[in-house]
């Protein structure tokens, strides 16, 4: 994949601390004078947020086909690239995404079993060269993830209703990505204090700025 400078994403199973780390990162980079755009996926643009509602709607559990899911994630992504990410990168800004195409690789490719080949073909169509130069995976065991998310007490969405073995495959997908594409995917241990995790994350991002 061709990658885009100053475009970064964070990945991990639920409870890995992505939101906290992204907030810390943005605060630090902004204080250093960088102009940073943050977004989440699926979402980040009005149309993409509408697609997100369909994707996460718990009433579609057992109804939505795997290929429909794959295409909808890509549709949401195509729009946020078009409307938000590419214009921000063209303006010299840093873009930080809470999830991006490596989620599709791990969830649809690995955990749903659609395969890396199909996901890659579609990713090339959706992203072109608008692909993060570096993705940091916050790695956590499924057990620790469950313990952290149960504490939140929110009703699970369609994806969150999947069983532990699904999330184990997601985790293995992320770890495989870090092994196979070390130049653009780095995995760090998320089962530490937010400050310790941030130390590693910050170093990785700064090495590309
Ligand atoms: P979240 O933003 O609350 O993490 O919810 C997004 C959910 O969608 C999460 O369960 C991961 C899943 N997902 C995919 O399955 N494929 C994708 O390409 C993306 C971006 C997210």
Short mmCIF file of N, CA and C in Angstrom, two decimals, residues 35 39 77-78:
data_model
loop_
_atom_site.label_atom_id
_atom_site.label_comp_id
_atom_site.label_asym_id
_atom_site.label_seq_id
_atom_site.Cartn_x
_atom_site.Cartn_y
_atom_site.Cartn_z
N UNK A 35 -1.12 21.34 13.89
CA UNK A 35 -2.55 21.41 13.64
C UNK A 35 -3.04 19.97 13.40
N UNK A 39 -10.56 12.02 14.09
CA UNK A 39 -11.84 11.45 13.67
C UNK A 39 -11.94 10.00 14.12
N UNK A 77 -15.80 4.86 4.93
CA UNK A 77 -14.40 5.31 4.83
C UNK A 77 -14.18 6.19 3.59
N UNK A 78 -14.76 5.78 2.46
CA UNK A 78 -14.58 6.55 1.22
C UNK A 78 -15.06 7.99 1.44
#
